Every structure is written in structure tokens, then in C-alpha cells.
PDB file of C-alpha atoms in Angstrom:
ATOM      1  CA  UNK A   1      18.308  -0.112   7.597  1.00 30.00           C
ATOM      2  CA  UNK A   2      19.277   3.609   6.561  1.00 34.00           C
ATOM      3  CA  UNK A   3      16.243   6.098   6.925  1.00 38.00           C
ATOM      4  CA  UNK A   4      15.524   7.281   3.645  1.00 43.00           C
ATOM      5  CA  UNK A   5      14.471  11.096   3.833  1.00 42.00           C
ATOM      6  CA  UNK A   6      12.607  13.472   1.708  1.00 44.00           C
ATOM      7  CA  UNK A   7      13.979  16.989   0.439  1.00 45.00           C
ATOM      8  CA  UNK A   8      14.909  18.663   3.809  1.00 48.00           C
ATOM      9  CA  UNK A   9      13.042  21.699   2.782  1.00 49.00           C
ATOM     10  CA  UNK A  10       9.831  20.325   3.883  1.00 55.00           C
ATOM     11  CA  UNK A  11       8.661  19.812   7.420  1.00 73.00           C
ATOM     12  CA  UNK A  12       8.513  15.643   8.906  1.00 90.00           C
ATOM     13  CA  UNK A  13       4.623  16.112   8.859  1.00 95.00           C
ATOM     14  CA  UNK A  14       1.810  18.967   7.853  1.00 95.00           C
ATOM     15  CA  UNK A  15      -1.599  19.353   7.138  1.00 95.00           C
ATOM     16  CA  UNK A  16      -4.371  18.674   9.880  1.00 94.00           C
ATOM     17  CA  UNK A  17      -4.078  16.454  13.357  1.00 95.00           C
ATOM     18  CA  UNK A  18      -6.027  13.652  15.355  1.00 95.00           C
ATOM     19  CA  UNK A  19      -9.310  15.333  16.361  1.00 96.00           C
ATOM     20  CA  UNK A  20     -12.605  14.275  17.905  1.00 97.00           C
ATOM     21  CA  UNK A  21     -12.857  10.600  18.614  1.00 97.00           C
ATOM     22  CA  UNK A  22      -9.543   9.767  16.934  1.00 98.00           C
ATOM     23  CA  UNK A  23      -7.979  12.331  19.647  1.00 97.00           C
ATOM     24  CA  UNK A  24     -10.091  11.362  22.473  1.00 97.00           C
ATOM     25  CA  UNK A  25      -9.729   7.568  22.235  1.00 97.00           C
ATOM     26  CA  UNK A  26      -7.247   7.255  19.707  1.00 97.00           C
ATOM     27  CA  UNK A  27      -6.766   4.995  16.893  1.00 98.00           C
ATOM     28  CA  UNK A  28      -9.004   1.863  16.292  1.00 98.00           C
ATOM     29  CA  UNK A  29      -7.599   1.210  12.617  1.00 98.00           C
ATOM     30  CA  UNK A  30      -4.945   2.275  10.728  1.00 98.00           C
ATOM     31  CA  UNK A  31      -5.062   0.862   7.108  1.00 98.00           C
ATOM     32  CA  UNK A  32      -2.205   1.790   4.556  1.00 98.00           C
ATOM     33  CA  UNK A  33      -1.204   1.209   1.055  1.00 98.00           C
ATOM     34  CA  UNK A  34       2.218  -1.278   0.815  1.00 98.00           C
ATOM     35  CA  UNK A  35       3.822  -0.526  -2.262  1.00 96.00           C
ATOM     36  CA  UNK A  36       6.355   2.105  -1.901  1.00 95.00           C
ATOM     37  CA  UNK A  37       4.921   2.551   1.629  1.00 97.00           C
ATOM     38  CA  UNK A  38       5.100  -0.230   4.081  1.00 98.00           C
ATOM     39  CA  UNK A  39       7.437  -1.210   1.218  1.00 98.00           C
ATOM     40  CA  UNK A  40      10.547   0.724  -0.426  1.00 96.00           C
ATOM     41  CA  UNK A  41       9.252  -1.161  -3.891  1.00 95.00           C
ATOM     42  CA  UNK A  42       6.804  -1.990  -6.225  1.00 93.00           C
ATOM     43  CA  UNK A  43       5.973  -5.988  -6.189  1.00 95.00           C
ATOM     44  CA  UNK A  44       4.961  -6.240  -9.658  1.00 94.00           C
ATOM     45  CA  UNK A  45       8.192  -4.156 -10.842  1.00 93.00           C
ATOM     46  CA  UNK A  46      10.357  -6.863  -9.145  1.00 95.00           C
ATOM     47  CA  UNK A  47       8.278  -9.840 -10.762  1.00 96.00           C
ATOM     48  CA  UNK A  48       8.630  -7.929 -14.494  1.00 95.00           C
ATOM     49  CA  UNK A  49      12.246  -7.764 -13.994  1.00 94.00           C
ATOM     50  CA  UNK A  50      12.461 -11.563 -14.265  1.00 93.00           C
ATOM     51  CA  UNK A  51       9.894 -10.756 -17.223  1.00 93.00           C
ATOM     52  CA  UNK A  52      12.065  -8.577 -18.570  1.00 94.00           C
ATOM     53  CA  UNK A  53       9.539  -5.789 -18.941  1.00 94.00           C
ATOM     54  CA  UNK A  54      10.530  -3.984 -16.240  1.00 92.00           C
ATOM     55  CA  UNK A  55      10.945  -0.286 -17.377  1.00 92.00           C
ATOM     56  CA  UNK A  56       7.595  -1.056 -19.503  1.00 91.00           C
ATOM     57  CA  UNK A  57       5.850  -1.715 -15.996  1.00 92.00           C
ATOM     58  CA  UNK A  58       7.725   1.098 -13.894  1.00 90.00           C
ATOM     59  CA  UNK A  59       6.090   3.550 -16.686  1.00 90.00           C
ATOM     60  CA  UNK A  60       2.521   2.344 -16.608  1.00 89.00           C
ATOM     61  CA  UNK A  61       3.205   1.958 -12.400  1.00 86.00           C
ATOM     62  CA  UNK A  62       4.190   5.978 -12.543  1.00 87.00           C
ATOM     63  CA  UNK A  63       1.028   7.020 -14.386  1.00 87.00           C
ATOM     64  CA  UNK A  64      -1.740   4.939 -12.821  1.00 85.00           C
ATOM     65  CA  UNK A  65      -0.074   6.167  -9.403  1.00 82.00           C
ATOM     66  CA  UNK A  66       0.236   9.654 -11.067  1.00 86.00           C
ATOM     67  CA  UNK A  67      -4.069   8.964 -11.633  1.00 85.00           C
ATOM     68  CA  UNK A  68      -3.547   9.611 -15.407  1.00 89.00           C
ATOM     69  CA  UNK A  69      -4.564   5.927 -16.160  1.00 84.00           C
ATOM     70  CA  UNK A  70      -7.427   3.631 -14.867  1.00 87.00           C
ATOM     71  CA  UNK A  71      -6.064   1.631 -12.151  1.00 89.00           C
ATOM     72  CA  UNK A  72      -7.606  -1.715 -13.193  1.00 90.00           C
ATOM     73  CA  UNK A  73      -6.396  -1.433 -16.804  1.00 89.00           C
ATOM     74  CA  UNK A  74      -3.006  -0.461 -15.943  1.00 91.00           C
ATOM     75  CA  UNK A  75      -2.640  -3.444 -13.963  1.00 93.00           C
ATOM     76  CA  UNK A  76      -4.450  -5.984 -16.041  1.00 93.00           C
ATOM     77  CA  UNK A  77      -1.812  -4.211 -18.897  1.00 92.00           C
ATOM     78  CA  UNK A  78       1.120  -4.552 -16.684  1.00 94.00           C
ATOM     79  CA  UNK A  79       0.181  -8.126 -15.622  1.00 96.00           C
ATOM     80  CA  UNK A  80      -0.045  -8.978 -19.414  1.00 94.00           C
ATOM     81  CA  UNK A  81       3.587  -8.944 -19.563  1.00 94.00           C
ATOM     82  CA  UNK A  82       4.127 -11.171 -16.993  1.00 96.00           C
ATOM     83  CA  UNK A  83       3.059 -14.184 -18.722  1.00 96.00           C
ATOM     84  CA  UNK A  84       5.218 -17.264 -18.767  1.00 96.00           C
ATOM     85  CA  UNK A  85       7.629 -16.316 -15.053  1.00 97.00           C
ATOM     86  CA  UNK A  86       8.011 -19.073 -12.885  1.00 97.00           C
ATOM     87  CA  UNK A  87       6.045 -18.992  -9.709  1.00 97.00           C
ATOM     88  CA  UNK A  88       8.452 -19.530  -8.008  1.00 97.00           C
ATOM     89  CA  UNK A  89       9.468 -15.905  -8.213  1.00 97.00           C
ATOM     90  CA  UNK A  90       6.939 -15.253  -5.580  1.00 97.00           C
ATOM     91  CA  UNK A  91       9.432 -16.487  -2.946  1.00 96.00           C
ATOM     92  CA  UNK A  92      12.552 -14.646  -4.666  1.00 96.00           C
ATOM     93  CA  UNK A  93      10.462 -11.176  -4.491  1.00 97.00           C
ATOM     94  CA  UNK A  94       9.221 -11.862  -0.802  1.00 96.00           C
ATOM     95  CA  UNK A  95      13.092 -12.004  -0.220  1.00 96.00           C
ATOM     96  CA  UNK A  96      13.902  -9.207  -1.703  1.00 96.00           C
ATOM     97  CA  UNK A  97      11.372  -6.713   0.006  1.00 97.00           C
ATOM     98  CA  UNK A  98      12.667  -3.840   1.895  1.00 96.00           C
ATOM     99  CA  UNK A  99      10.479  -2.630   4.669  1.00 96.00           C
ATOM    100  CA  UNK A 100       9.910   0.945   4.984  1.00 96.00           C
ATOM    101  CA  UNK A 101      12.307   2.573   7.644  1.00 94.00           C
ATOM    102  CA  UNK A 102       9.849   2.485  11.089  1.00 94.00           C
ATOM    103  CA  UNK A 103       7.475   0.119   9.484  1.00 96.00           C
ATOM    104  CA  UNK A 104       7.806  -2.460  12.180  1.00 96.00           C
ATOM    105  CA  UNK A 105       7.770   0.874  14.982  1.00 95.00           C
ATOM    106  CA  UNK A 106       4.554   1.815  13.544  1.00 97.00           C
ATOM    107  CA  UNK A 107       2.702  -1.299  13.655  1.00 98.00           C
ATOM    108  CA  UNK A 108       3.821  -2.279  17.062  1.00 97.00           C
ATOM    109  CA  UNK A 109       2.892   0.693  19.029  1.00 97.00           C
ATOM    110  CA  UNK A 110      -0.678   1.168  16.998  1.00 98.00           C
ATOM    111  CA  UNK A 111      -1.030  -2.658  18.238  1.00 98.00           C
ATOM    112  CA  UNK A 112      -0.044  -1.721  22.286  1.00 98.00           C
ATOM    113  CA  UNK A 113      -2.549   1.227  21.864  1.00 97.00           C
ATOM    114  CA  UNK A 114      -5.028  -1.648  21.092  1.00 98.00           C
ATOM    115  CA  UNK A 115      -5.266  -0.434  17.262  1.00 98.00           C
ATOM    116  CA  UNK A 116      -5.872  -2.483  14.744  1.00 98.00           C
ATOM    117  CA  UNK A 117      -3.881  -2.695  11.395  1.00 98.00           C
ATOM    118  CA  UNK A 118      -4.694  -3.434   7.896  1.00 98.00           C
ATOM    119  CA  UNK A 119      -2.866  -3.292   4.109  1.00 98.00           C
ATOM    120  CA  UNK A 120      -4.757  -2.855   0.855  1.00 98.00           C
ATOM    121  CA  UNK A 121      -2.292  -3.483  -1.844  1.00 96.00           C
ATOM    122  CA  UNK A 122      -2.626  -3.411  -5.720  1.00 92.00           C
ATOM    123  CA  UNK A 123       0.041  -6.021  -5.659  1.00 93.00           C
ATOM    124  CA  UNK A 124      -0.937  -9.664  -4.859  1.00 96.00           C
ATOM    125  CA  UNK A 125      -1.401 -11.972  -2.816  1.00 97.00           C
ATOM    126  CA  UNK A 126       1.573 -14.669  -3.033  1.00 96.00           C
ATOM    127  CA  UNK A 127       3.598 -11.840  -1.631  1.00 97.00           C
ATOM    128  CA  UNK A 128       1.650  -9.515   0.712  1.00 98.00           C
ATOM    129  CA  UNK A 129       0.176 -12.272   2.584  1.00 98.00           C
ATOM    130  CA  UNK A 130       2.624 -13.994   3.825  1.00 98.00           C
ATOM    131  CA  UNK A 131       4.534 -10.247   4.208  1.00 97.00           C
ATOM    132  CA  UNK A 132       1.767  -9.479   6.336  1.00 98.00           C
ATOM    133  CA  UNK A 133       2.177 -12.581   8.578  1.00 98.00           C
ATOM    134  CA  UNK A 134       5.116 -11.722   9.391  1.00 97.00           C
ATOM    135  CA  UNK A 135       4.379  -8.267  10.313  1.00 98.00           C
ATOM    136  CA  UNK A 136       1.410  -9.266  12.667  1.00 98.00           C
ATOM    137  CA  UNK A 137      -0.990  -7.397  10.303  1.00 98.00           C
ATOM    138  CA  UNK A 138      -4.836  -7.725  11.325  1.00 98.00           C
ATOM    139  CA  UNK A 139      -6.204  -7.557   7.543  1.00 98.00           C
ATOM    140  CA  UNK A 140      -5.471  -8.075   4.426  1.00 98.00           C
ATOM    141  CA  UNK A 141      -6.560  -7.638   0.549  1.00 98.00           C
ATOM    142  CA  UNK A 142      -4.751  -8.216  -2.721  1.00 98.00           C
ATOM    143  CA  UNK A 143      -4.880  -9.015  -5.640  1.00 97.00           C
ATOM    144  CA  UNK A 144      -4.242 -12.915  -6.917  1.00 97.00           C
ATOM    145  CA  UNK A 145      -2.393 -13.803 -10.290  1.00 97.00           C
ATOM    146  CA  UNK A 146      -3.167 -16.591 -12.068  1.00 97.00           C
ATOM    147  CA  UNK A 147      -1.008 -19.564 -12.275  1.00 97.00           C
ATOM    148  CA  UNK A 148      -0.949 -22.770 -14.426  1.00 97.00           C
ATOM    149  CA  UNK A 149       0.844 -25.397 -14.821  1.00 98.00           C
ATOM    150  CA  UNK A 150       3.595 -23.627 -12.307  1.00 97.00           C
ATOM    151  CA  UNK A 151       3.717 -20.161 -14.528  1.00 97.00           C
ATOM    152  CA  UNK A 152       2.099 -16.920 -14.291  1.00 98.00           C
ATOM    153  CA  UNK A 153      -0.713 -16.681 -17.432  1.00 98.00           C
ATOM    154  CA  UNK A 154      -0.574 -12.893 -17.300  1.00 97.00           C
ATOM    155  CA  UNK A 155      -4.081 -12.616 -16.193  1.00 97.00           C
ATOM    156  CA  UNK A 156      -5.617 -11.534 -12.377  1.00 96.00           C
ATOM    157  CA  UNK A 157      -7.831 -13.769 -10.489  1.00 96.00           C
ATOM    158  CA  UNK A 158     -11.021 -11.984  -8.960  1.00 94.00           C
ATOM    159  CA  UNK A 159     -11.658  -8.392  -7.768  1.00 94.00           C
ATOM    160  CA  UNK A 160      -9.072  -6.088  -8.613  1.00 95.00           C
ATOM    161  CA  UNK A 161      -7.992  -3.962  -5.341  1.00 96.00           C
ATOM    162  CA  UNK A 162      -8.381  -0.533  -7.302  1.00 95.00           C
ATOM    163  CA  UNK A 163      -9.460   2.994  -5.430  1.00 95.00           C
ATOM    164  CA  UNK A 164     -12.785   1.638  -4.388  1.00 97.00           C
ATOM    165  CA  UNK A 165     -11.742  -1.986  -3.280  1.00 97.00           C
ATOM    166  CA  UNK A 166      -9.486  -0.064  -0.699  1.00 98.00           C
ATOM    167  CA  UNK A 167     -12.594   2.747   0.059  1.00 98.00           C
ATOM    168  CA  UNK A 168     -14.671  -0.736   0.816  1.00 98.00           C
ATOM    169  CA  UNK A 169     -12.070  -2.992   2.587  1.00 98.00           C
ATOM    170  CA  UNK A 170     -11.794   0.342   5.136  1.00 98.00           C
ATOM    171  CA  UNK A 171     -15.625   0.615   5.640  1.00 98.00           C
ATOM    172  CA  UNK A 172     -15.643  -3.179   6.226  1.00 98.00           C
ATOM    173  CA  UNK A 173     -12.748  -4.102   8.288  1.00 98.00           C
ATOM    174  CA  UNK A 174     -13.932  -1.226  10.963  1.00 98.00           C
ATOM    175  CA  UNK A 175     -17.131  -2.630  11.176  1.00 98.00           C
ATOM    176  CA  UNK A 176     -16.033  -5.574  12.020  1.00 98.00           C
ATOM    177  CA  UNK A 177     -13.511  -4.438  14.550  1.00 98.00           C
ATOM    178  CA  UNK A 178     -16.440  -1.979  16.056  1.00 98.00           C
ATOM    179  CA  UNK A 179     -14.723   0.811  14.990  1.00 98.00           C
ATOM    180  CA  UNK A 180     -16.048   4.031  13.928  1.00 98.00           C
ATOM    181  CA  UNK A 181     -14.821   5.612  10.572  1.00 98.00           C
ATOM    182  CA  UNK A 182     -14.273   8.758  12.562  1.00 98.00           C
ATOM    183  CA  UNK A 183     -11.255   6.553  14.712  1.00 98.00           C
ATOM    184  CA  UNK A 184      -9.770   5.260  11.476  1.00 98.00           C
ATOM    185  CA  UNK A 185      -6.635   6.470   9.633  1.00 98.00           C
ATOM    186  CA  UNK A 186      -5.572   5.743   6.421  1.00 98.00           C
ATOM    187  CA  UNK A 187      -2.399   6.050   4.694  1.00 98.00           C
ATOM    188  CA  UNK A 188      -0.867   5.943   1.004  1.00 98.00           C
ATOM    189  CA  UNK A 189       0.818   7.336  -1.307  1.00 96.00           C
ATOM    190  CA  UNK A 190      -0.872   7.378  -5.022  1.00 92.00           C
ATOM    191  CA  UNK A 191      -3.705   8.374  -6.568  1.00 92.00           C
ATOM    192  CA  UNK A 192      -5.893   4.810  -6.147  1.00 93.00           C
ATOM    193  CA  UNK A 193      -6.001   5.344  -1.889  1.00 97.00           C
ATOM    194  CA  UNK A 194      -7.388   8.812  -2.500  1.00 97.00           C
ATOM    195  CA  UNK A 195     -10.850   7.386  -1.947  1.00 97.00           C
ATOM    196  CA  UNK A 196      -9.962   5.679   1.381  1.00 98.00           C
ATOM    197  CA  UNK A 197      -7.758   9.062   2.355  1.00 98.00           C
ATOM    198  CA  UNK A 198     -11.041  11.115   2.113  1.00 98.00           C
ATOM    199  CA  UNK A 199     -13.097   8.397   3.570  1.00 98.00           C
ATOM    200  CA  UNK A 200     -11.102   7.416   6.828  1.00 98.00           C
ATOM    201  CA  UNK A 201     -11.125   9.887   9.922  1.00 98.00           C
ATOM    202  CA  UNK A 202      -7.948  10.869   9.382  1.00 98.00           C
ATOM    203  CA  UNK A 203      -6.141  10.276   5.406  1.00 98.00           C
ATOM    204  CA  UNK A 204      -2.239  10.978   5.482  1.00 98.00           C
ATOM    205  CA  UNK A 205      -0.002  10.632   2.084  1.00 98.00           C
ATOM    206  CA  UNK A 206       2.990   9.303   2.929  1.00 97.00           C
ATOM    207  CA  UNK A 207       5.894  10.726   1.089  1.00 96.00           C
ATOM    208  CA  UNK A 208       3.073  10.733  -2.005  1.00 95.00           C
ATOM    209  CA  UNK A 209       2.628  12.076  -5.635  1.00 90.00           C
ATOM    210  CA  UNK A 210       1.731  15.645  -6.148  1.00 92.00           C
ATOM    211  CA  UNK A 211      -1.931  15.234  -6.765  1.00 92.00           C
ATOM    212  CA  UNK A 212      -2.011  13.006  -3.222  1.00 95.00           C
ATOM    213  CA  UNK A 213      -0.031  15.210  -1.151  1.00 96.00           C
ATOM    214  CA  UNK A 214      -2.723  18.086  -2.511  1.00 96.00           C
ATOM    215  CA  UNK A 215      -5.791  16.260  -1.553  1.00 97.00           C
ATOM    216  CA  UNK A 216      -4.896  14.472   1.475  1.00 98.00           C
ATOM    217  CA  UNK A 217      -5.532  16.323   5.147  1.00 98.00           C
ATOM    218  CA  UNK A 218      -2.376  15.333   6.534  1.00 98.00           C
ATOM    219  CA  UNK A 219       1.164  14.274   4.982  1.00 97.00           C
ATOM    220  CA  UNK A 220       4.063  12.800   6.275  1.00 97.00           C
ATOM    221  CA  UNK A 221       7.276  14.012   3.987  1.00 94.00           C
ATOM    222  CA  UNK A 222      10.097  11.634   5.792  1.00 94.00           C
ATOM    223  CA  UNK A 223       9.969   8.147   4.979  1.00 94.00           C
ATOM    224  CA  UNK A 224      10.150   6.834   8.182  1.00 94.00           C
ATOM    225  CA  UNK A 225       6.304   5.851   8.839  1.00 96.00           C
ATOM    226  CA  UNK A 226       6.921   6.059  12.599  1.00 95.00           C
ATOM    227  CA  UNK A 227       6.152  10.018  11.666  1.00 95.00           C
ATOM    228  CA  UNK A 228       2.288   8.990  11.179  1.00 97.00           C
ATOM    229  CA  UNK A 229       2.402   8.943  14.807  1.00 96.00           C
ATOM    230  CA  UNK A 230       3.100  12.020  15.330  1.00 95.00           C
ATOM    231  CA  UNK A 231      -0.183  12.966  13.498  1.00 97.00           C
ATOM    232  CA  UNK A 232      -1.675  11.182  15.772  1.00 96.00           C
ATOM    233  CA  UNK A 233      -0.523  12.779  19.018  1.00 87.00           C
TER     234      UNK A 233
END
């Protein structure tokens, strides 16, 4: 797999560092976003290409990432159009998937510095879950479609994992590892993991949208997420 690299003008990484506890004992849980981070795509684009409503999605995708639309409409809109595909497409996108260039690097050596690793997707379930499995990934949350009688109905099952699922999923999942929010790092790239960016001891946008890149402490403009390390020290 080919490292795919932002404009060389900017620097690998920038913005602030590992301080305090995440310095001194490092990382105890790194959570990050997967579409178009641990992943070089956006599930539900590749589902509404069998759909057919593909460059409808993409544009609704752009803006909700972009914040200019509520995250939970946008996706209950984009789901909409997915009514009718085959479930089995679940298994045709989970073969498509292209992992991030140093996706694998990054989760291996936050797991032999004994940190713990977790994705919070907007996509679903059928996909990241078993994507996750694969990866050796600690925690999970997603969002589920509906399915009956073997097709997609176009509506979400449950919770929707919008800006404050993720915020909540953080707090959660480091409790329950005994982790302190000040050893946590989060990473993403839109504008729904803004909230867990300013909540985790150290947020990083990863190759992000303007508006992310602007808030965020840290950012990492390669994509090649072995660079959050490097934030890390």
C-alpha cells in the first residue's frame, strides 16, 4: 500500500505534544474516528454506490463532515436512500476497505506500550465490527442498519454515533480501562469528533477539514497515522 501524502507545504505534524500524565506514563487509550481515517473511504458511500445514490450521499457526507448539517439527520437522510440493497453488500464493502497507510503500525505499537484502542464510527456495524476484529481493536461503537427480509429498509437501528455518542463512548471506555481522560488521545478528522478532540487529553485531526484542523490541539497532515506517534513522543 502507497502512502498517500498531504500538500508537502505543510509539516508531518503541528500543534501541541504529549504532556503531563500522557508524557509521563504514556498512552492508556487512543480512540479514533474510521471513516477516511483508519479507513481511505466512507462505508456508507460504498453501500450507496450499489444504491445508486452515490454522489447524492458523498454531498450530504461533505457537509455534515464540513459541520454545516446535523450529523444525525444527515445520516438518517443518507440512509434513506439506501433502501432496498441486498445485505449482502455488507461483505462486498468489508472487501473493499482500504486501511489507512500505518494503520496496522499504529495500533500495534499503542498495544506493546500497553495502550488500549478504540473506533467510534458513524458508519455501522455489519462492517466496522468485524473490521475491528481483525485489527485487534479493544472497543467498538457504530451504528446498526436495519434489515428485513435480507434488504436494507433505509432506516438506523438505535443510538446514532453522532458528536456526543463519540464524547460518551471516550468518557466510558477509559473508565473502564482505569484510565484517566488526561492519558487519552483522540483522533478524527470531521466536525462530529470535535467533542471527543476537546474532551480527550490529547485531540489530533488527522489530515481533517478546515474547521477541525482549526480547533484541534494537535494535527497530523500526512496520512500515514503512524505520525500520531510522533505526537506522542
Amino acid at each position: 500500500m502507497n502512502d498517500a501524502v498531504c500538500p508537502d507545504a505543510l509539516p508531518r505534524v503541528s500543534g501541541a505534544r504529549a504532556s503531563g500524565a500522557l508524557a509521563s506514563e504514556g498512552p492508556g487509550l487512543l480512540v479514533m474516528d474510521v471513516d477516511s481515517t483508519l479507513i481511505e473511504q466512507e462505508v456508507i458511500e460504498l453501500i450507496a454506490e450499489r444504491a445508486g445514490t452515490r454522489e447524492r450521499v458523498a454531498e450530504v457526507t461533505a457537509r455534515a463532515m464540513r459541520g454545516e448539517l446535523d450529523f444525525s439527520q444527515s445520516l438518517r437522510e443518507r440512509v434513506a436512500t439506501l433502501a432496498g440493497v441486498p445485505q449482502t453488500v455488507f461483505a462486498e464493502v468489508l472487501a473493499e476497505l482500504r486501511l489507512t497507510c500505518g494503520a496496522r503500525g499504529l495500533i500495534e505499537a499503542l498495544h506493546a506500550r500497553g495502550c488500549r484502542v478504540g473506533v467510534v464510527s458513524g458508519g455501522f456495524e455489519e462492517v466496522v465490527v468485524p473490521l475491528a476484529a481483525r485489527l485487534g481493536i479493544d472497543h467498538v461503537a457504530a451504528n446498526r442498519l436495519e434489515v428485513c427480509d435480507g434488504v436494507l429498509t433505509g432506516r438506523v437501528l438505535g443510538r446514532v454515533v453522532d458528536r456526543e455518542e463519540k464524547v460518551r463512548c471516550l468518557r466510558v471506555w477509559a473508565q473502564a480501562d482505569g484510565v484517566s481522560l488526561e492519558r487519552t488521545v483522540a483522533v478524527g478528522d470531521g466536525a462530529n469528533d470535535l467533542g471527543m478532540i476537546a474532551t480527550a487529553g490529547l485531540g489530533v485531526a488527522f489530515c481533517a477539514k478546515p474547521v477541525v484542523v482549526e480547533q484541534a490541539p494537535a494535527a497530523v497532515h500526512v496520512r500515514d497515522l503512524r505520525a500520531v506517534l510522533e505526537l506522542l513522543g
